[in-house]
Coordinates of C-alpha atoms and ligand atoms in Angstrom, one line a residue:
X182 CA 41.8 58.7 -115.7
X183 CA 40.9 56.4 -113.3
X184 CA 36.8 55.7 -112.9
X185 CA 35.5 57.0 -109.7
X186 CA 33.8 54.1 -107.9
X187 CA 29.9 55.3 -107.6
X188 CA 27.5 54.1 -104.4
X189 CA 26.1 51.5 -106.3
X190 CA 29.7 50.0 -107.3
X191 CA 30.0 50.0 -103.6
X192 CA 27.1 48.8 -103.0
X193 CA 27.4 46.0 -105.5
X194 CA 31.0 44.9 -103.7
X195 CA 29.6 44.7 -100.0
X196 CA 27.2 42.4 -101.4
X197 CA 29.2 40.1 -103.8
X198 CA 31.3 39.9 -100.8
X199 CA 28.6 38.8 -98.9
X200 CA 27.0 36.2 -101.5
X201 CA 30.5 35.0 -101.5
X202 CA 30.7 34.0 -97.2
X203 CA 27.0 33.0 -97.5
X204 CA 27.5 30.0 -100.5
X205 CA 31.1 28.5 -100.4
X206 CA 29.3 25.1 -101.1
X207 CA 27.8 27.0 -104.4
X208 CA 31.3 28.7 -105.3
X209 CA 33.2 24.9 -104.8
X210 CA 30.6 23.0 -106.6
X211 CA 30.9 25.7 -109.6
X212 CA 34.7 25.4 -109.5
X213 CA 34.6 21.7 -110.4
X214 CA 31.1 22.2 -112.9
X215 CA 33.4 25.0 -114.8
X216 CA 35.9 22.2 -116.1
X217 CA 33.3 20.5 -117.8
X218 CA 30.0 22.5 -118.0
X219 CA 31.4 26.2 -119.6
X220 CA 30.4 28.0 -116.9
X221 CA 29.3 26.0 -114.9
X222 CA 25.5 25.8 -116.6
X223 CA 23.8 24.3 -119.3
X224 CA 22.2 27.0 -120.6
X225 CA 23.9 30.6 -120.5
X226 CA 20.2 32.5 -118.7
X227 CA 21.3 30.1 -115.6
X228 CA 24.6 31.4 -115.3
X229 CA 25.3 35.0 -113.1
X230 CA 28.2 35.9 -111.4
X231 CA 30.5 35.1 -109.9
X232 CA 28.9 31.7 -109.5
X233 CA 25.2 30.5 -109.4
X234 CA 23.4 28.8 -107.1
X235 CA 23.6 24.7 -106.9
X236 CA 20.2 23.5 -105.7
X237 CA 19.6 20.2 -104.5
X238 CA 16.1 20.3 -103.3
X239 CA 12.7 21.9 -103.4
X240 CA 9.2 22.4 -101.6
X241 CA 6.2 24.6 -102.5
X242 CA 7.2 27.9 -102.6
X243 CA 10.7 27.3 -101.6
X244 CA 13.9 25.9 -102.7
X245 CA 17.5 24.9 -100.7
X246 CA 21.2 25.2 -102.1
X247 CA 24.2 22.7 -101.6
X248 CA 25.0 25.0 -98.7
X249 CA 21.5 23.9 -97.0
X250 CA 20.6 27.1 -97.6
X251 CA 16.4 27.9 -97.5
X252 CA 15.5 30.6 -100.2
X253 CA 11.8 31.5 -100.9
X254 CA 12.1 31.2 -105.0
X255 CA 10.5 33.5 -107.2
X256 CA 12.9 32.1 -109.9
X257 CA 10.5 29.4 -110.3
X258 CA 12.6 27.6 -112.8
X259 CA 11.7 31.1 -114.6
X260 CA 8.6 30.7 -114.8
X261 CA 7.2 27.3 -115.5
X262 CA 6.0 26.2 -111.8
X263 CA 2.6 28.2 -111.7
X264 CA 1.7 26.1 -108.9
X265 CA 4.5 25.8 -107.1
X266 CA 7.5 23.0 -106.6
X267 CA 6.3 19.6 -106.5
X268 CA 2.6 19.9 -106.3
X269 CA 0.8 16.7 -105.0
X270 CA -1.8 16.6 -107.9
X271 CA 1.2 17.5 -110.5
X272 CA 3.3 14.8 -109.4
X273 CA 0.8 12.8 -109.0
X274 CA -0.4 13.0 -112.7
X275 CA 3.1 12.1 -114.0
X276 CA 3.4 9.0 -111.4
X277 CA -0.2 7.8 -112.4
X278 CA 0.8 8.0 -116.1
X279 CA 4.0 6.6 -116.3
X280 CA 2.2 3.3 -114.1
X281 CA -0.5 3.3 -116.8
X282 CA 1.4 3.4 -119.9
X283 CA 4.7 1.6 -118.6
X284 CA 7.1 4.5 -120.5
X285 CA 8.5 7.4 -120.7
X286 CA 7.6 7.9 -124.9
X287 CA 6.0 6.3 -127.6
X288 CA 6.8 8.2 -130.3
X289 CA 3.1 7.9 -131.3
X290 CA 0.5 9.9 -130.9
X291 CA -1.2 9.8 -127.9
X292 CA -4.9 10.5 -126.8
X293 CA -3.4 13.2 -124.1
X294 CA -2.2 15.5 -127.0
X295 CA -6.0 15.3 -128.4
X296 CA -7.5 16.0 -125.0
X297 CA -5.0 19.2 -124.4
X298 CA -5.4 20.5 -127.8
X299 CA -8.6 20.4 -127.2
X300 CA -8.4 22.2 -123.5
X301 CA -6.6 24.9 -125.6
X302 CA -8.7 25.3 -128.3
X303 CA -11.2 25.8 -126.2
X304 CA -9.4 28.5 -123.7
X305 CA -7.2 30.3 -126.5
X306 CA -9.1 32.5 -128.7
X307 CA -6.6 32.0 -132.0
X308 CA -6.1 28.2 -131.1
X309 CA -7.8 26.4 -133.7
X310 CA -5.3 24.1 -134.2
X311 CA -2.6 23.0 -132.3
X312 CA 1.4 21.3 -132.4
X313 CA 3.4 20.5 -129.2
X314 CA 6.8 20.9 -129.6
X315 CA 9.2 20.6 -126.4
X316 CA 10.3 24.4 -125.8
X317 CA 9.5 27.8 -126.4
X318 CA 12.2 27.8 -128.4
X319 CA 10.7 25.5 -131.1
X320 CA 7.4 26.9 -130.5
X321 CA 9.0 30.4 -131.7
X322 CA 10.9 28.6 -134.5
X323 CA 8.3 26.4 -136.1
X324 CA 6.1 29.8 -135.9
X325 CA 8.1 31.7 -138.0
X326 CA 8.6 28.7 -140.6
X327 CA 4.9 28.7 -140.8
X328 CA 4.4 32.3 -141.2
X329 CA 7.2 32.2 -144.0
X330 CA 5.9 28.7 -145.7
X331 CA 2.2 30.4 -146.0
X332 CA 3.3 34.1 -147.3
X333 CA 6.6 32.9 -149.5
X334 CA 8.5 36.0 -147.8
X335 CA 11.0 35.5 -145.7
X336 CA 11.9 38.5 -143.3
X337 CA 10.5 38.8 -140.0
X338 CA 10.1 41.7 -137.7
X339 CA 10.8 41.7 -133.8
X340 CA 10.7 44.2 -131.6
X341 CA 13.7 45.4 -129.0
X342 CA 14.0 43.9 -125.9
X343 CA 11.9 41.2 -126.7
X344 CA 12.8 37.8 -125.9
X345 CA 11.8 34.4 -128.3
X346 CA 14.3 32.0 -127.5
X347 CA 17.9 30.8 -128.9
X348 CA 17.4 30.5 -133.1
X349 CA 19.1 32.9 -135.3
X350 CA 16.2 35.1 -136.5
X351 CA 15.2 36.4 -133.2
X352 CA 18.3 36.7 -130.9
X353 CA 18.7 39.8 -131.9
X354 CA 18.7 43.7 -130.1
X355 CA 17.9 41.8 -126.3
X356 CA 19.8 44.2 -124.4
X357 CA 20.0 47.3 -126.3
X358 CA 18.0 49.5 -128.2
X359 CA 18.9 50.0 -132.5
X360 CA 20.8 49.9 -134.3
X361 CA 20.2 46.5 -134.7
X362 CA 22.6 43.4 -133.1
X363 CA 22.6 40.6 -132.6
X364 CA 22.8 39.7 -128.8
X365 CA 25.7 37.2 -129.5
X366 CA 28.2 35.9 -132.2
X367 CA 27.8 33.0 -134.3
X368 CA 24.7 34.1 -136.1
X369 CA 24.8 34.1 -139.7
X370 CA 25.1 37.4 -141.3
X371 CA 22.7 36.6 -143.8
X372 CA 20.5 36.7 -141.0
X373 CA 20.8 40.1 -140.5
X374 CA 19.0 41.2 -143.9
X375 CA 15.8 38.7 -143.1
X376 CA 15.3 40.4 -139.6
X377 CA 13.8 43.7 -138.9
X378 CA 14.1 45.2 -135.5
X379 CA 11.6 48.1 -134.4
X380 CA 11.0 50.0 -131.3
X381 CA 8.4 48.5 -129.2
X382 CA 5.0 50.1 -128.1
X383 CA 5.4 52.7 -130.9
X384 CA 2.5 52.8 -133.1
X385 CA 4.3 55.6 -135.8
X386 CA 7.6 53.3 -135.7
X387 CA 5.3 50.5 -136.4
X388 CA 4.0 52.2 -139.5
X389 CA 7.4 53.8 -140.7
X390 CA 9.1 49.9 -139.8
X391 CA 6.3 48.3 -142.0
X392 CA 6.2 50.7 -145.0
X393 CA 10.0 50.7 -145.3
X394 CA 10.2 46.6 -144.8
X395 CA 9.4 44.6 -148.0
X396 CA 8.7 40.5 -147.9
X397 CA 7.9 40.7 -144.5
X398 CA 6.9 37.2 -143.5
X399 CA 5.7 37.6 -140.1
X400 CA 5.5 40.3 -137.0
X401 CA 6.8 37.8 -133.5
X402 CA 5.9 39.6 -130.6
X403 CA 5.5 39.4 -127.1
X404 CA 2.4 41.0 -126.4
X405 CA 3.4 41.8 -122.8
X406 CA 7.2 42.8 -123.1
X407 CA 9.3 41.1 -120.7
X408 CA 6.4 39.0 -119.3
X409 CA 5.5 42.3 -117.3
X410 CA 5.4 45.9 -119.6
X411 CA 1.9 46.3 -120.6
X412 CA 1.1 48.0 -123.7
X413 CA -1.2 50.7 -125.1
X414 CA -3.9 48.6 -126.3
X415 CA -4.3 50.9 -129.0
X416 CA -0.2 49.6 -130.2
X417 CA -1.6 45.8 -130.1
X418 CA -4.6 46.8 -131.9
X419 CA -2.4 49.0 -134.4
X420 CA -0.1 45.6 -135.3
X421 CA -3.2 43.5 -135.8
X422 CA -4.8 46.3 -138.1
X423 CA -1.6 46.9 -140.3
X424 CA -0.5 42.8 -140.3
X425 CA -3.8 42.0 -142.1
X426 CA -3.8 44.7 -144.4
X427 CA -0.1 43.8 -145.2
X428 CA -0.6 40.0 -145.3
X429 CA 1.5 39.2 -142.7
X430 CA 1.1 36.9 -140.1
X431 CA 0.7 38.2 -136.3
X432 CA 2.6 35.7 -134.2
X433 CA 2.0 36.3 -130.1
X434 CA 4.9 34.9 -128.1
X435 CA 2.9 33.6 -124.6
X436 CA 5.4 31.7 -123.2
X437 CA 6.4 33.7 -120.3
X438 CA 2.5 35.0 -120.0
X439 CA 0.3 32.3 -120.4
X440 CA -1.4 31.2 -118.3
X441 CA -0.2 33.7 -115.8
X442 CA -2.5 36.7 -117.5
X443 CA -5.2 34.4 -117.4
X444 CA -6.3 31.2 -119.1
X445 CA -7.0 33.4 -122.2
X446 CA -4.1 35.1 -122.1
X447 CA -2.4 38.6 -123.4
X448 CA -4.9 37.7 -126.6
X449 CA -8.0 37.4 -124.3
X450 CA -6.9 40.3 -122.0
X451 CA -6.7 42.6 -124.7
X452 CA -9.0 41.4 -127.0
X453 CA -6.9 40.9 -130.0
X454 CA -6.6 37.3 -132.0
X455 CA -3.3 37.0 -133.2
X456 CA -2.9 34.4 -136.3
X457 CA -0.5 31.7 -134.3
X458 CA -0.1 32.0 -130.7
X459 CA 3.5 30.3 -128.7
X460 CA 3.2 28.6 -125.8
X461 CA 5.8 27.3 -123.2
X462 CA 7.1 27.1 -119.7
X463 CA 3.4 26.5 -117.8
X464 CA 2.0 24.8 -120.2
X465 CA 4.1 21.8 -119.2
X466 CA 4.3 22.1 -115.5
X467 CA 7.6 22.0 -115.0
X468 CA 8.3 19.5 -117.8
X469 CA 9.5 20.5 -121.7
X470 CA 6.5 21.3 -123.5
X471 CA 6.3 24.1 -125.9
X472 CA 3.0 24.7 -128.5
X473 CA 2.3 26.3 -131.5
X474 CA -1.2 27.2 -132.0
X475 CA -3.1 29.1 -134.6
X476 CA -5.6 30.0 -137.3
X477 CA -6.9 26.4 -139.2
X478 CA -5.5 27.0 -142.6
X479 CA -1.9 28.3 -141.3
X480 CA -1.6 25.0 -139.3
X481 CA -3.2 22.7 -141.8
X482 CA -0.1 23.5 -144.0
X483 CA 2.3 21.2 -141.5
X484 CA 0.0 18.0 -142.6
X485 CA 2.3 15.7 -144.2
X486 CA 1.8 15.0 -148.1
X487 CA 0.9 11.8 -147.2
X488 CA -2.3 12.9 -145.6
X489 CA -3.2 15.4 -148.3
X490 CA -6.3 15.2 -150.4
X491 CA -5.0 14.3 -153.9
X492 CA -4.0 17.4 -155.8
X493 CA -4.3 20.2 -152.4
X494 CA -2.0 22.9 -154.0
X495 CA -1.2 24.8 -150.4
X496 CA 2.5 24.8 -149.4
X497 CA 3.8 22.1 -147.1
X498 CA 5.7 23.4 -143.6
X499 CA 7.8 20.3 -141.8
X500 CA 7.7 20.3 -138.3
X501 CA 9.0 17.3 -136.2
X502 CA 10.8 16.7 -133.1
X503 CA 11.4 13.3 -131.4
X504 CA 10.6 14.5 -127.9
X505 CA 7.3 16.6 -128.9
X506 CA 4.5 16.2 -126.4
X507 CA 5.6 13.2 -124.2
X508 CA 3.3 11.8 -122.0
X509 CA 4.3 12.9 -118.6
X510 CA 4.5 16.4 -120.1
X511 CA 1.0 16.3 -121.6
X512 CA 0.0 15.0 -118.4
X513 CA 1.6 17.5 -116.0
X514 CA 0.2 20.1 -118.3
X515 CA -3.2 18.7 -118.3
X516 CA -3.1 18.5 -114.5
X517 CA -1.4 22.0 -113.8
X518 CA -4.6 23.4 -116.3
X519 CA -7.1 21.3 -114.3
X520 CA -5.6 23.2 -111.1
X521 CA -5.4 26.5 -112.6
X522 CA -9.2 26.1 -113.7
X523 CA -10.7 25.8 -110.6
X524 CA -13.0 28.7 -109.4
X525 CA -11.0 31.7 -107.7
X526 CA -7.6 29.7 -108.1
X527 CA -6.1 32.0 -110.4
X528 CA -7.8 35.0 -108.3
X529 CA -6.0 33.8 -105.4
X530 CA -2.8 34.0 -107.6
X531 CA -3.3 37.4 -108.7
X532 CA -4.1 38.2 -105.3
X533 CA -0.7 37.2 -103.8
X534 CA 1.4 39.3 -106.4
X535 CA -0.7 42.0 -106.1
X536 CA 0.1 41.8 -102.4
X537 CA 3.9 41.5 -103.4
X538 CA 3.6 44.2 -105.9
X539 CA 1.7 47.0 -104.0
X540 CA 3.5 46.4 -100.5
X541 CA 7.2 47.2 -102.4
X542 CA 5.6 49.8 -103.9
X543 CA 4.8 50.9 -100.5
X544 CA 8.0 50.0 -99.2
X545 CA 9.5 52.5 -101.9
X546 CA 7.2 55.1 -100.9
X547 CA 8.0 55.3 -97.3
X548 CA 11.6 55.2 -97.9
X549 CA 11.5 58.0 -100.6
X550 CA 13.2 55.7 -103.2
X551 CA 12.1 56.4 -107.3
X552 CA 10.4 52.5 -108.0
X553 CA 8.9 51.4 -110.7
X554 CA 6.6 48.4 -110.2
X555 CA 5.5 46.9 -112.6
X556 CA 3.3 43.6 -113.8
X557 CA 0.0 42.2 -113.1
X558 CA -1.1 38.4 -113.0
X559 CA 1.6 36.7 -111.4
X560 CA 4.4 38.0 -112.3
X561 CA 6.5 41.0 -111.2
X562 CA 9.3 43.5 -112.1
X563 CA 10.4 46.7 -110.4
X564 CA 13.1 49.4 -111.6
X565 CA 15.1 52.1 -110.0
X566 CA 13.5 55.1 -111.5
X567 CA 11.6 58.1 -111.4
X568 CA 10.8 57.8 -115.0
X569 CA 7.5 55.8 -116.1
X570 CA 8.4 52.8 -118.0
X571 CA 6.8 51.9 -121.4
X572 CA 9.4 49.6 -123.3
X573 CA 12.9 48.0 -122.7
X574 CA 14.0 51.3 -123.1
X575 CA 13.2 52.9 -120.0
X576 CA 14.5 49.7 -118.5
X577 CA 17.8 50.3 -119.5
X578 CA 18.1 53.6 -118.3
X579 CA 16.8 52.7 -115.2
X580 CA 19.5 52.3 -112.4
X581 CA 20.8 48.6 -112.9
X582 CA 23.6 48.4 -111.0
X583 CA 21.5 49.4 -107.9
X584 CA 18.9 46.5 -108.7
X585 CA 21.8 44.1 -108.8
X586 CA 23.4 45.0 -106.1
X587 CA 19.7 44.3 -104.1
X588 CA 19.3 41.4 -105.3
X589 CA 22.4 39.9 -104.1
X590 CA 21.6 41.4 -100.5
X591 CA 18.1 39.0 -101.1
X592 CA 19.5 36.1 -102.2
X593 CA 21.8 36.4 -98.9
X594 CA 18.8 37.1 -97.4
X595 CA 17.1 34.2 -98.6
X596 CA 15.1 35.1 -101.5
X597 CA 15.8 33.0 -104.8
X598 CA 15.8 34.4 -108.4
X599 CA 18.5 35.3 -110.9
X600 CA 19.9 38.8 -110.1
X601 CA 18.0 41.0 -112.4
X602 CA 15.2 38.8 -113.6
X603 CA 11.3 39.5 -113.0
X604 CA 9.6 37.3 -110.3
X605 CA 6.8 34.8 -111.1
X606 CA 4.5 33.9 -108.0
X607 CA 2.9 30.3 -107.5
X608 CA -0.3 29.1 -106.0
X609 CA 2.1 27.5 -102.9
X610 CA 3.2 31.4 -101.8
X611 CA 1.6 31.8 -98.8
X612 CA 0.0 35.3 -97.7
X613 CA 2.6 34.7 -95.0
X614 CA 5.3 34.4 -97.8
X615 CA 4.8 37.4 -99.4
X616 CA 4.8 39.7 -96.0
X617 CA 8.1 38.2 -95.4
X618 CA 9.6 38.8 -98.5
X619 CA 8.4 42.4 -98.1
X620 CA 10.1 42.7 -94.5
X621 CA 13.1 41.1 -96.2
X622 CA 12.7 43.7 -99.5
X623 CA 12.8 46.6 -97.0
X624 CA 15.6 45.2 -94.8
X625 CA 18.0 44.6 -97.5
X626 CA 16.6 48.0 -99.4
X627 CA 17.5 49.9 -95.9
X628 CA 20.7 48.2 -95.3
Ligands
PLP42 C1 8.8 35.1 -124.3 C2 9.6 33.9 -124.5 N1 9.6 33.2 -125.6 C3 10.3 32.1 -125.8 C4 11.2 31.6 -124.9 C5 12.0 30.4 -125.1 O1 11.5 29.3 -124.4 P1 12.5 28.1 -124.0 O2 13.5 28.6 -123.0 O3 11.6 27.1 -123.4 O4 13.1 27.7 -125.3 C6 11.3 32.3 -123.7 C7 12.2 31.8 -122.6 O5 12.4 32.5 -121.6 C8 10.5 33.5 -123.5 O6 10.6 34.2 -122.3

C-alpha cells in the first residue's frame, strides 16, 4: 500500500526544494567533493542532506557559504567557538605564540600545558591532575583505559542517547533506545559483551543495570545529556553513590558542556565530583584540544616506568599522542579561559540564550504550537511536543520530521546549524542577533 504523504513530508519537500534554489554553489562544490571526500565531508556529523553547506569565510557571530551567502551560525563548529569566530584576543594569542616560539610543535613539553593544568585544576572540582589529548574523542578513550587499567575490569556502562565520540566501546544505542546497537557497522562484536547500555535519568534502571552487570570498569556519562537535558539531581547523585560503593570509576563527559554550564561545569552545577572528568571543543578555542582530568592516583597511573619510584606496584596506563597539547591550542585555550573569566562575561552569555530560549518559547505560545525548550547556559534545543522531555527518549518521539523540515526553511533564511542539532550561543551574538533570529524562527515557523 502506498504510504500516504503526511504535512510534515510536505513540509519537508517545499523546503529541500527551497535549500536546493538557495545553495547551487554548495550543491556543485559537493558534487566534485563526493568523488574524493565520501560524502563530501571529513567526518560523517558534517554531512546532512542532500548536500551541506561549503563555507569559505567567517565573522563573529556569523558565517558565509560559497554561494556568498550570510547565515547567523549557531553551529559554531558544534560547539567549540564560545566566543565567537575569530576573536581578536583569540587570534591574537595564537599569532603572538607562534612569533615567540617560531613553530607549530615541539613535541616537548611546554610551560603552557603547566599553566592550563593549573587554570583547571583550579576551576574543576575532580581536576587534580590533568592530560591534553587533541579531541574529545581521545579524551573519552584514554578515560576508559584508565578506569579499566586502575579496576582490572573491563566492561563499561553508557547510557542511551549519549554521545562520547567515534571508538568502539561507546558508539553504541545513539539514536535509539535498547535493545542495545551499535550506531554503525564495523565494530567488533566482542565489543558488545564489554558494554552495557542503560536507560538514562533512571535511578531504579541504574540499580537493576549495576546489580545485573559484573566487572564493570567504569560508568561514562554525560552529565547533561545531549549538551542540553538536565537531570534529576537526585539520578547524578544516585550514580556517584552506587559507583563508589561498586568500585567503579564515575567518568563525566564535558565536552559539549564545559565551560558553557559554567567554569565549574555540570560537576560544579550539581555538586557532584566525578573521579575523571573529559574535556573538549572549548577548551581549545576552536583548535584540537581534548583533556582528561581526574582524581591524583587514577592519573598518576599514566606516569611512565621510567619515572616511577623503584618498586611502585600500581598498574601502568599508556597514553600518548603526537599532536597532544600544541602550543597554539594551549594558547587559544588559555586565551578563550582568560575571556570567559572576566566578571559578568559568562552572565552576559547566559543572558543571550536565555533571550533566544524564552522568546521561542514565546513564539510557540502565541502560535499554539506543542515546544519543548530546552537548555540553559549557552546552549539550546527545542522539540515538537506536548510531552515533557526527560531523556533521548522523549526526543525521539517527539515530531522530527517537523523540526527538520524548519530547519531547512532557517538555513534558507539564513540561520546556520546542522538540521537537527542543538544551538550553542557565543559572546559575539548580539542582543540584536538573537531578536532577529526570533523574527526569523517565527517567520519560517508560520510559513
Ligand atoms: C559529549 C561529547 N563527548 C565527546 C565528543 C567527541 O569529541 P570530538 O568530536 O572532539 O572527538 C563529543 C563530540 O561531539 C561530544 O559531544
Amino acid at each position: 500500500m502506498p504510504m500516504v504523504p503526511t504535512i510534515s513530508d510536505d513540509a519537508l519537500a517545499h523546503a529541500l526544494a527551497d535549500y536546493r534554489a538557495a545553495t547551487p554553489g554548495s550543491a556543485a562544490l559537493f558534487e566534485k567533493a563526493a568523488q574524493r571526500l565520501p560524502a563530501g565531508v571529513t567526518s560523517n556529523v558534517k554531512f546532512f542532506a542532500p548536500y551541506p553547506l561549503y563555507m569559505t569565510r567567517a565573522e563573529g557571530a556569523r558565517v558565509w557559504d560559497v554561494d556568498g551567502r550570510e547565515y547567523l551560525d549557531y553551529c559554531l563548529a558544534f560547539g567549540p567557538l564560545v566566543t565567537g569566530h575569530g576573536h581578536p584576543r583569540v587570534l591574537e594569542a595564537v599569532r603572538a605564540e607562534v612569533e615567540r616560539a617560531g613553530t607549530l610543535i615541539f613535541g616537548a613539553p611546554t610551560d603552557l600545558e603547566v599553566r592550563l593544568a593549573d587554570r583547571l585544576a583550579r576551576l574543576l572540582p575532580s581536576a587534580e591532575m590533568v592530560r591534553f589529548t587533541s579531541s574529545g574523542t581521545e579524551a573519552t578513550l584514554h578515560a576508559l583505559r584508565l578506569a579499566r587499567g586502575a579496576t582490572g575490569r573491563s566492561r563499561v556502562v553508557k547510557f542511551e542517547g549519549h554521545y562520547h565520540g567515534v571508538h568502539d566501546h561507546v558508539l553504541w544505542n545513539l539514536d535509539q533506545p535498547l535493545p542495545p546497537k551499535a550506531a554503525a557497522d564495523g565494530i567488533p562484536m566482542a565489543t558488545s559483551a564489554q558494554t552495557v547500555v542503560l536507560p538514562w535519568n533512571d535511578v531504579a534502571a541504574l540499580d537493576a543495570g549495576l546489580d545485573t552487570a559484573d566487572d564493570v570498569a567504569a560508568v561514562i556519562v554525560e552529565p547533561v545529556a545531549r549538551g542540553v537535558l538536565h537531570p534529576d539531581p537526585a539520578f547524578l547523585h544516585a550514580l556517584r553513590e552506587q559507583t563508589t560503593r561498586r568500585g567503579i570509576v564515575l567518568i563525566f563527559d564535558e565536552v559539549v558542556v564545559w565551560p558553557r554550564l559554567g567554569l565549574a561545569g555540570a560537576q560544579g552545577l550539581y555538586g557532584v565530583t566525578p573521579d575523571l572528568t573529559t574535556l573538549g571543543k572549548a577548551l581549545g578555542g576552536g583548535l584540537p584540544l581534548g583533556a582528561l582530568a581526574g582524581r591524583r592516583d587514577l592519573m598518576s597511573l599514566t606516569v611512565p616506568r621510567a619515572g616511577r619510584a623503584p618498586g611502585t606496584q600500581t598498574p601502568y596506563v599508556f597514553h600518548g599522542g603526537t599532536y597532544n597539547g600544541t602550543p597554539i591550542a594551549l594558547a587559544a585555550g588559555l586565551a578563550t579561559l582568560n575571556i570567559l573569566e572576566e566578571p559578568g562575561v559568562l552572565d552576559r552569555l547566559d543572558a543571550r540564550a536565555a533571550q533566544l530560549r524564552d522568546g521561542l518559547g514565546a513564539i510557540a505560545a502565541r502560535h499554539g504550537i506543542p515546544l519543548q525548550v530546552l537548555g540553559r547556559g549557552s546552549v539550546m534545543d527545542f522539540y515538537f511536543t506536548d510531552q515533557p522531555i526527560h531523556s533521548s527518549r522523549e526526543v525521539w518521539a517527539s515530531d522530527l520530521p517537523r523540526r527538520r523540515a524548519l530547519d531547512y526553511r532557517l538555513l534558507v533564511a539564513g540561520l546556520y546549524n546542522a538540521p537537527v542539532h542543538r544551538y550553542h550561543l557565543s559572546l559575539a551574538h548580539s542582543e540584536a542577533d538573537i531578536a532577529l533570529t526570533l523574527d526569523r524562527i517565527e517567520r519560517a515557523l508560520t510559513a
